[in-house]
Amino acid sequence: DGGITQSPKYLFRKEGQNVTLSCEQNLNHDAMYWYRQDPGQGLRLIYYSQIVNDFQKGDIAEGYSVSREKKESFPLTVTSAQKNPTAFYLCASSMSGDGDTQYFGPGTRLTVL
Amino acid sequence: AQRVTQPEKLLSVFKGAPVELKCNYSYSGSPELFWYVQYSRQRLQLLLRHISRESIKGFTADLNKGETSFHLKKPFAQEEDSAMYYCALIIDRGSTLGRLYFGRGTQLTVWP
């Protein structure tokens, strides 16, 4: 379970502020993903990266940004443009982006006040 | 449009009863399907994938291409099976756009 970590577990921010969620993995996985989990909505893909220095938008990328400068790290920035940022955010990684099992982090609950 | 549909948001059964969690998909290519599970206070994790044709924790799932379904079944439910279950589909495997689509999930409760 320690292979993929997210920090912090809980995050509070004021409306209008950008905030960055951390995701790190030591599994030597090429692919990493960010999902948003809302009750009744399931998991919705925000961004994903199949290799370092490359990433693609998912289904709900508006108001979010990512970077993939290192293989082990895939930080997600929730910008002030995101209209409803309060949610539970899950990061995942997989050996490759080719249908391999995804391993999930413990999640970060972001609350915007 | 939803590529993966899980019609039941909530499902309750008694211990020892059979359970079936429904999953239908929309994809014209060769599908690859998965079931992921999230137990209370634990991380989301893979339960099984159809290409493995394995049984995990007594659960099985058969891909029915004619009905575009991948229902998860267990003949005798246990209390520890209570969890949120997600069905997932991969499309565009092998391309840079390859990714998983998740359903909205079914919360299974097994009563004692």
PDB file of C-alpha atoms in Angstrom:
ATOM      1  CA  ASP A   1       0.000   0.000   0.000  1.00  0.00           C
ATOM      2  CA  GLY A   2       2.847   2.403   0.581  1.00  0.00           C
ATOM      3  CA  GLY A   3       3.707   2.290  -3.097  1.00  0.00           C
ATOM      4  CA  ILE A   4       1.545   5.254  -3.988  1.00  0.00           C
ATOM      5  CA  THR A   5       1.047   8.116  -1.587  1.00  0.00           C
ATOM      6  CA  GLN A   6      -1.062  11.240  -1.586  1.00  0.00           C
ATOM      7  CA  SER A   7      -0.726  14.201   0.664  1.00  0.00           C
ATOM      8  CA  PRO A   8      -2.276  15.760   2.530  1.00  0.00           C
ATOM      9  CA  LYS A   9      -5.197  13.566   3.591  1.00  0.00           C
ATOM     10  CA  TYR A  10      -7.416  16.592   4.241  1.00  0.00           C
ATOM     11  CA  LEU A  11      -7.021  20.021   2.709  1.00  0.00           C
ATOM     12  CA  PHE A  12      -8.945  23.191   3.317  1.00  0.00           C
ATOM     13  CA  ARG A  13      -8.698  26.249   1.122  1.00  0.00           C
ATOM     14  CA  LYS A  14     -10.476  29.503   0.690  1.00  0.00           C
ATOM     15  CA  GLU A  15     -12.457  30.140  -2.452  1.00  0.00           C
ATOM     16  CA  GLY A  16     -10.352  31.704  -5.183  1.00  0.00           C
ATOM     17  CA  GLN A  17      -7.079  30.111  -4.123  1.00  0.00           C
ATOM     18  CA  ASN A  18      -5.168  27.607  -6.202  1.00  0.00           C
ATOM     19  CA  VAL A  19      -4.154  24.438  -4.410  1.00  0.00           C
ATOM     20  CA  THR A  20      -1.800  21.600  -5.376  1.00  0.00           C
ATOM     21  CA  LEU A  21      -2.381  17.986  -4.413  1.00  0.00           C
ATOM     22  CA  SER A  22       0.619  15.712  -4.229  1.00  0.00           C
ATOM     23  CA  CYS A  23       0.868  12.195  -5.668  1.00  0.00           C
ATOM     24  CA  GLU A  24       4.051  10.130  -5.490  1.00  0.00           C
ATOM     25  CA  GLN A  25       4.727   6.514  -6.410  1.00  0.00           C
ATOM     26  CA  ASN A  26       7.769   4.319  -5.939  1.00  0.00           C
ATOM     27  CA  LEU A  27       6.462   1.447  -8.052  1.00  0.00           C
ATOM     28  CA  ASN A  28       8.412   2.493 -11.156  1.00  0.00           C
ATOM     29  CA  HIS A  29       5.128   2.817 -13.020  1.00  0.00           C
ATOM     30  CA  ASP A  30       5.021   4.716 -16.273  1.00  0.00           C
ATOM     31  CA  ALA A  31       1.369   5.760 -16.134  1.00  0.00           C
ATOM     32  CA  MET A  32      -0.362   7.936 -13.561  1.00  0.00           C
ATOM     33  CA  TYR A  33      -3.920   9.190 -13.225  1.00  0.00           C
ATOM     34  CA  TRP A  34      -6.039  11.669 -11.324  1.00  0.00           C
ATOM     35  CA  TYR A  35      -9.688  10.939 -10.582  1.00  0.00           C
ATOM     36  CA  ARG A  36     -12.377  12.817  -8.780  1.00  0.00           C
ATOM     37  CA  GLN A  37     -14.810  10.770  -6.705  1.00  0.00           C
ATOM     38  CA  ASP A  38     -18.188  12.285  -5.872  1.00  0.00           C
ATOM     39  CA  PRO A  39     -21.158  10.441  -4.340  1.00  0.00           C
ATOM     40  CA  GLY A  40     -23.322   8.994  -7.081  1.00  0.00           C
ATOM     41  CA  GLN A  41     -20.870  10.021  -9.805  1.00  0.00           C
ATOM     42  CA  GLY A  42     -18.319   7.273  -9.499  1.00  0.00           C
ATOM     43  CA  LEU A  43     -14.773   7.987 -10.586  1.00  0.00           C
ATOM     44  CA  ARG A  44     -14.285  10.639 -13.195  1.00  0.00           C
ATOM     45  CA  LEU A  45     -10.934  11.031 -14.900  1.00  0.00           C
ATOM     46  CA  ILE A  46      -9.344  14.462 -14.663  1.00  0.00           C
ATOM     47  CA  TYR A  47      -5.934  13.959 -16.273  1.00  0.00           C
ATOM     48  CA  TYR A  48      -3.665  11.069 -17.068  1.00  0.00           C
ATOM     49  CA  SER A  49      -0.074  10.602 -18.082  1.00  0.00           C
ATOM     50  CA  GLN A  50       1.302   7.552 -19.820  1.00  0.00           C
ATOM     51  CA  ILE A  51       4.903   8.713 -19.736  1.00  0.00           C
ATOM     52  CA  VAL A  52       7.090  11.425 -18.258  1.00  0.00           C
ATOM     53  CA  ASN A  53       6.635  14.882 -19.779  1.00  0.00           C
ATOM     54  CA  ASP A  54       3.364  13.901 -21.429  1.00  0.00           C
ATOM     55  CA  PHE A  55      -0.228  13.993 -20.252  1.00  0.00           C
ATOM     56  CA  GLN A  56      -3.762  14.034 -21.638  1.00  0.00           C
ATOM     57  CA  LYS A  57      -7.000  15.590 -20.491  1.00  0.00           C
ATOM     58  CA  GLY A  58      -9.625  13.311 -19.102  1.00  0.00           C
ATOM     59  CA  ASP A  59     -13.355  13.932 -18.970  1.00  0.00           C
ATOM     60  CA  ILE A  60     -13.374  16.804 -16.495  1.00  0.00           C
ATOM     61  CA  ALA A  61     -10.079  18.624 -16.977  1.00  0.00           C
ATOM     62  CA  GLU A  62     -11.483  22.158 -16.889  1.00  0.00           C
ATOM     63  CA  GLY A  63     -10.184  24.078 -13.900  1.00  0.00           C
ATOM     64  CA  TYR A  64      -7.359  21.628 -13.247  1.00  0.00           C
ATOM     65  CA  SER A  65      -3.735  21.428 -14.343  1.00  0.00           C
ATOM     66  CA  VAL A  66      -0.991  18.821 -13.967  1.00  0.00           C
ATOM     67  CA  SER A  67       2.693  18.298 -14.627  1.00  0.00           C
ATOM     68  CA  ARG A  68       4.758  15.168 -15.067  1.00  0.00           C
ATOM     69  CA  GLU A  69       8.372  16.237 -14.774  1.00  0.00           C
ATOM     70  CA  LYS A  70       9.433  13.112 -12.917  1.00  0.00           C
ATOM     71  CA  LYS A  71       8.305   9.535 -13.325  1.00  0.00           C
ATOM     72  CA  GLU A  72       7.387   9.185  -9.676  1.00  0.00           C
ATOM     73  CA  SER A  73       5.414  12.400  -9.276  1.00  0.00           C
ATOM     74  CA  PHE A  74       2.154  13.683 -10.783  1.00  0.00           C
ATOM     75  CA  PRO A  75       0.899  16.754  -8.885  1.00  0.00           C
ATOM     76  CA  LEU A  76      -2.578  18.119  -9.535  1.00  0.00           C
ATOM     77  CA  THR A  77      -3.380  21.811  -9.210  1.00  0.00           C
ATOM     78  CA  VAL A  78      -6.967  22.777  -8.575  1.00  0.00           C
ATOM     79  CA  THR A  79      -7.303  26.319  -9.851  1.00  0.00           C
ATOM     80  CA  SER A  80      -9.771  29.012  -8.961  1.00  0.00           C
ATOM     81  CA  ALA A  81     -11.435  28.328 -12.321  1.00  0.00           C
ATOM     82  CA  GLN A  82     -12.770  25.014 -11.053  1.00  0.00           C
ATOM     83  CA  LYS A  83     -16.382  25.782 -10.202  1.00  0.00           C
ATOM     84  CA  ASN A  84     -17.011  23.035  -7.687  1.00  0.00           C
ATOM     85  CA  PRO A  85     -13.651  21.915  -6.293  1.00  0.00           C
ATOM     86  CA  THR A  86     -14.813  20.376  -3.031  1.00  0.00           C
ATOM     87  CA  ALA A  87     -14.406  16.634  -3.592  1.00  0.00           C
ATOM     88  CA  PHE A  88     -12.387  13.517  -2.885  1.00  0.00           C
ATOM     89  CA  TYR A  89      -9.399  13.198  -5.220  1.00  0.00           C
ATOM     90  CA  LEU A  90      -7.775   9.886  -6.046  1.00  0.00           C
ATOM     91  CA  CYS A  91      -4.438   9.335  -7.700  1.00  0.00           C
ATOM     92  CA  ALA A  92      -3.512   6.040  -9.345  1.00  0.00           C
ATOM     93  CA  SER A  93      -0.620   4.521 -11.218  1.00  0.00           C
ATOM     94  CA  SER A  94      -0.105   1.522 -13.475  1.00  0.00           C
ATOM     95  CA  MET A  95       2.850  -0.216 -15.067  1.00  0.00           C
ATOM     96  CA  SER A  96       1.835   1.199 -18.407  1.00  0.00           C
ATOM     97  CA  GLY A  97      -1.254   2.915 -19.700  1.00  0.00           C
ATOM     98  CA  ASP A  98      -2.170  -0.192 -21.617  1.00  0.00           C
ATOM     99  CA  GLY A  99      -4.838  -1.750 -19.432  1.00  0.00           C
ATOM    100  CA  ASP A 100      -2.564  -2.768 -16.600  1.00  0.00           C
ATOM    101  CA  THR A 101      -3.971  -2.872 -13.108  1.00  0.00           C
ATOM    102  CA  GLN A 102      -4.264   0.565 -11.584  1.00  0.00           C
ATOM    103  CA  TYR A 103      -3.044   1.020  -8.024  1.00  0.00           C
ATOM    104  CA  PHE A 104      -4.724   3.736  -6.052  1.00  0.00           C
ATOM    105  CA  GLY A 105      -3.553   6.114  -3.402  1.00  0.00           C
ATOM    106  CA  PRO A 106      -5.473   6.803  -0.186  1.00  0.00           C
ATOM    107  CA  GLY A 107      -6.996   9.987  -1.550  1.00  0.00           C
ATOM    108  CA  THR A 108      -7.143  13.653  -0.560  1.00  0.00           C
ATOM    109  CA  ARG A 109     -10.341  15.291   0.566  1.00  0.00           C
ATOM    110  CA  LEU A 110     -10.362  18.909  -0.534  1.00  0.00           C
ATOM    111  CA  THR A 111     -12.811  21.316   1.020  1.00  0.00           C
ATOM    112  CA  VAL A 112     -13.085  24.822  -0.333  1.00  0.00           C
ATOM    113  CA  LEU A 113     -14.601  27.246   2.141  1.00  0.00           C
TER     114      LEU A 113
ATOM    115  CA  ALA B   1     -22.787   9.237 -22.683  1.00  0.00           C
ATOM    116  CA  GLN B   2     -21.877   6.676 -20.061  1.00  0.00           C
ATOM    117  CA  ARG B   3     -19.700   3.917 -21.454  1.00  0.00           C
ATOM    118  CA  VAL B   4     -20.188   1.815 -18.336  1.00  0.00           C
ATOM    119  CA  THR B   5     -23.561   1.571 -16.651  1.00  0.00           C
ATOM    120  CA  GLN B   6     -24.170   0.169 -13.224  1.00  0.00           C
ATOM    121  CA  PRO B   7     -27.924   0.420 -12.819  1.00  0.00           C
ATOM    122  CA  GLU B   8     -28.020  -0.188  -9.074  1.00  0.00           C
ATOM    123  CA  LYS B   9     -26.659   2.523  -6.838  1.00  0.00           C
ATOM    124  CA  LEU B  10     -27.423   0.457  -3.729  1.00  0.00           C
ATOM    125  CA  LEU B  11     -27.830  -3.291  -3.292  1.00  0.00           C
ATOM    126  CA  SER B  12     -28.632  -5.127  -0.081  1.00  0.00           C
ATOM    127  CA  VAL B  13     -28.691  -8.860   0.539  1.00  0.00           C
ATOM    128  CA  PHE B  14     -28.585 -11.122   3.560  1.00  0.00           C
ATOM    129  CA  LYS B  15     -25.562 -13.189   4.430  1.00  0.00           C
ATOM    130  CA  GLY B  16     -25.563 -16.469   2.534  1.00  0.00           C
ATOM    131  CA  ALA B  17     -27.783 -15.181  -0.267  1.00  0.00           C
ATOM    132  CA  PRO B  18     -26.579 -14.977  -3.860  1.00  0.00           C
ATOM    133  CA  VAL B  19     -25.562 -11.574  -5.107  1.00  0.00           C
ATOM    134  CA  GLU B  20     -25.276 -10.138  -8.598  1.00  0.00           C
ATOM    135  CA  LEU B  21     -23.955  -6.663  -9.330  1.00  0.00           C
ATOM    136  CA  LYS B  22     -24.907  -5.569 -12.802  1.00  0.00           C
ATOM    137  CA  CYS B  23     -22.647  -3.885 -15.315  1.00  0.00           C
ATOM    138  CA  ASN B  24     -23.369  -3.007 -18.934  1.00  0.00           C
ATOM    139  CA  TYR B  25     -20.960  -1.362 -21.316  1.00  0.00           C
ATOM    140  CA  SER B  26     -21.023   0.517 -24.572  1.00  0.00           C
ATOM    141  CA  TYR B  27     -18.103  -0.170 -26.891  1.00  0.00           C
ATOM    142  CA  SER B  28     -17.995  -1.530 -30.418  1.00  0.00           C
ATOM    143  CA  GLY B  29     -14.434  -2.852 -30.233  1.00  0.00           C
ATOM    144  CA  SER B  30     -13.044  -5.762 -28.240  1.00  0.00           C
ATOM    145  CA  PRO B  31     -13.762  -4.864 -24.641  1.00  0.00           C
ATOM    146  CA  GLU B  32     -11.608  -5.491 -21.643  1.00  0.00           C
ATOM    147  CA  LEU B  33     -13.477  -5.230 -18.392  1.00  0.00           C
ATOM    148  CA  PHE B  34     -12.595  -5.035 -14.745  1.00  0.00           C
ATOM    149  CA  TRP B  35     -14.217  -4.937 -11.359  1.00  0.00           C
ATOM    150  CA  TYR B  36     -12.634  -2.703  -8.719  1.00  0.00           C
ATOM    151  CA  VAL B  37     -13.690  -2.713  -5.074  1.00  0.00           C
ATOM    152  CA  GLN B  38     -13.392  -0.217  -2.240  1.00  0.00           C
ATOM    153  CA  TYR B  39     -13.891  -1.564   1.256  1.00  0.00           C
ATOM    154  CA  SER B  40     -14.595   0.850   4.074  1.00  0.00           C
ATOM    155  CA  ARG B  41     -11.485   2.844   4.991  1.00  0.00           C
ATOM    156  CA  GLN B  42      -9.398   1.028   2.397  1.00  0.00           C
ATOM    157  CA  ARG B  43      -8.038   1.982  -0.979  1.00  0.00           C
ATOM    158  CA  LEU B  44      -9.754   1.211  -4.214  1.00  0.00           C
ATOM    159  CA  GLN B  45      -8.275  -2.012  -5.570  1.00  0.00           C
ATOM    160  CA  LEU B  46      -8.678  -4.424  -8.447  1.00  0.00           C
ATOM    161  CA  LEU B  47     -11.010  -7.339  -7.730  1.00  0.00           C
ATOM    162  CA  LEU B  48     -10.868  -9.151 -11.032  1.00  0.00           C
ATOM    163  CA  ARG B  49     -10.445  -8.708 -14.769  1.00  0.00           C
ATOM    164  CA  HIS B  50     -12.263 -10.665 -17.397  1.00  0.00           C
ATOM    165  CA  ILE B  51      -9.218 -11.789 -19.361  1.00  0.00           C
ATOM    166  CA  SER B  52      -7.944 -13.641 -16.295  1.00  0.00           C
ATOM    167  CA  ARG B  53     -11.151 -15.638 -15.960  1.00  0.00           C
ATOM    168  CA  GLU B  54     -10.336 -16.091 -12.295  1.00  0.00           C
ATOM    169  CA  SER B  55     -12.430 -16.216  -9.167  1.00  0.00           C
ATOM    170  CA  ILE B  56     -11.435 -13.833  -6.410  1.00  0.00           C
ATOM    171  CA  LYS B  57     -12.995 -14.049  -2.951  1.00  0.00           C
ATOM    172  CA  GLY B  58     -15.687 -16.248  -4.474  1.00  0.00           C
ATOM    173  CA  PHE B  59     -16.663 -13.639  -7.065  1.00  0.00           C
ATOM    174  CA  THR B  60     -16.839 -14.368 -10.761  1.00  0.00           C
ATOM    175  CA  ALA B  61     -17.757 -12.270 -13.756  1.00  0.00           C
ATOM    176  CA  ASP B  62     -18.448 -13.422 -17.276  1.00  0.00           C
ATOM    177  CA  LEU B  63     -18.257 -11.213 -20.295  1.00  0.00           C
ATOM    178  CA  ASN B  64     -21.393 -11.488 -22.394  1.00  0.00           C
ATOM    179  CA  LYS B  65     -20.718  -9.698 -25.663  1.00  0.00           C
ATOM    180  CA  GLY B  66     -24.233 -10.291 -26.941  1.00  0.00           C
ATOM    181  CA  GLU B  67     -25.760  -8.501 -23.990  1.00  0.00           C
ATOM    182  CA  THR B  68     -22.731  -6.193 -23.543  1.00  0.00           C
ATOM    183  CA  SER B  69     -22.650  -7.136 -19.893  1.00  0.00           C
ATOM    184  CA  PHE B  70     -20.077  -8.062 -17.273  1.00  0.00           C
ATOM    185  CA  HIS B  71     -22.119  -8.839 -14.184  1.00  0.00           C
ATOM    186  CA  LEU B  72     -20.332  -9.720 -10.947  1.00  0.00           C
ATOM    187  CA  LYS B  73     -21.697 -12.722  -9.091  1.00  0.00           C
ATOM    188  CA  LYS B  74     -21.170 -14.568  -5.857  1.00  0.00           C
ATOM    189  CA  PRO B  75     -23.302 -17.544  -4.822  1.00  0.00           C
ATOM    190  CA  PHE B  76     -23.143 -16.922  -1.067  1.00  0.00           C
ATOM    191  CA  ALA B  77     -22.542 -13.365   0.106  1.00  0.00           C
ATOM    192  CA  GLN B  78     -20.551 -12.671   3.267  1.00  0.00           C
ATOM    193  CA  GLU B  79     -20.689  -9.631   5.535  1.00  0.00           C
ATOM    194  CA  GLU B  80     -17.114  -8.763   4.587  1.00  0.00           C
ATOM    195  CA  ASP B  81     -18.243  -8.346   0.968  1.00  0.00           C
ATOM    196  CA  SER B  82     -19.939  -5.098   1.935  1.00  0.00           C
ATOM    197  CA  ALA B  83     -18.182  -2.456  -0.131  1.00  0.00           C
ATOM    198  CA  MET B  84     -18.456  -0.127  -3.113  1.00  0.00           C
ATOM    199  CA  TYR B  85     -17.957  -1.962  -6.400  1.00  0.00           C
ATOM    200  CA  TYR B  86     -16.969  -0.288  -9.654  1.00  0.00           C
ATOM    201  CA  CYS B  87     -17.110  -1.809 -13.089  1.00  0.00           C
ATOM    202  CA  ALA B  88     -14.528  -0.455 -15.547  1.00  0.00           C
ATOM    203  CA  LEU B  89     -13.845  -0.714 -19.261  1.00  0.00           C
ATOM    204  CA  ILE B  90     -10.655  -0.016 -21.160  1.00  0.00           C
ATOM    205  CA  ILE B  91     -10.813   1.364 -24.677  1.00  0.00           C
ATOM    206  CA  ASP B  92      -8.169   2.309 -27.217  1.00  0.00           C
ATOM    207  CA  ARG B  93      -5.785  -0.148 -25.653  1.00  0.00           C
ATOM    208  CA  GLY B  94      -2.309   0.302 -27.041  1.00  0.00           C
ATOM    209  CA  SER B  95      -2.742   3.922 -28.031  1.00  0.00           C
ATOM    210  CA  THR B  96      -1.778   7.073 -26.202  1.00  0.00           C
ATOM    211  CA  LEU B  97      -5.459   7.608 -25.575  1.00  0.00           C
ATOM    212  CA  GLY B  98      -5.965   4.243 -23.885  1.00  0.00           C
ATOM    213  CA  ARG B  99      -7.705   4.634 -20.562  1.00  0.00           C
ATOM    214  CA  LEU B 100     -10.219   3.172 -18.174  1.00  0.00           C
ATOM    215  CA  TYR B 101     -13.838   4.250 -17.939  1.00  0.00           C
ATOM    216  CA  PHE B 102     -15.499   3.623 -14.599  1.00  0.00           C
ATOM    217  CA  GLY B 103     -19.153   3.143 -13.844  1.00  0.00           C
ATOM    218  CA  ARG B 104     -20.822   5.087 -11.069  1.00  0.00           C
ATOM    219  CA  GLY B 105     -20.499   2.248  -8.615  1.00  0.00           C
ATOM    220  CA  THR B 106     -22.809  -0.009  -6.613  1.00  0.00           C
ATOM    221  CA  GLN B 107     -22.742   0.051  -2.825  1.00  0.00           C
ATOM    222  CA  LEU B 108     -23.275  -3.520  -1.636  1.00  0.00           C
ATOM    223  CA  THR B 109     -24.451  -4.148   1.907  1.00  0.00           C
ATOM    224  CA  VAL B 110     -24.589  -7.677   3.243  1.00  0.00           C
ATOM    225  CA  TRP B 111     -26.763  -7.962   6.333  1.00  0.00           C
ATOM    226  CA  PRO B 112     -26.052 -10.595   9.008  1.00  0.00           C
TER     227      PRO B 112
END
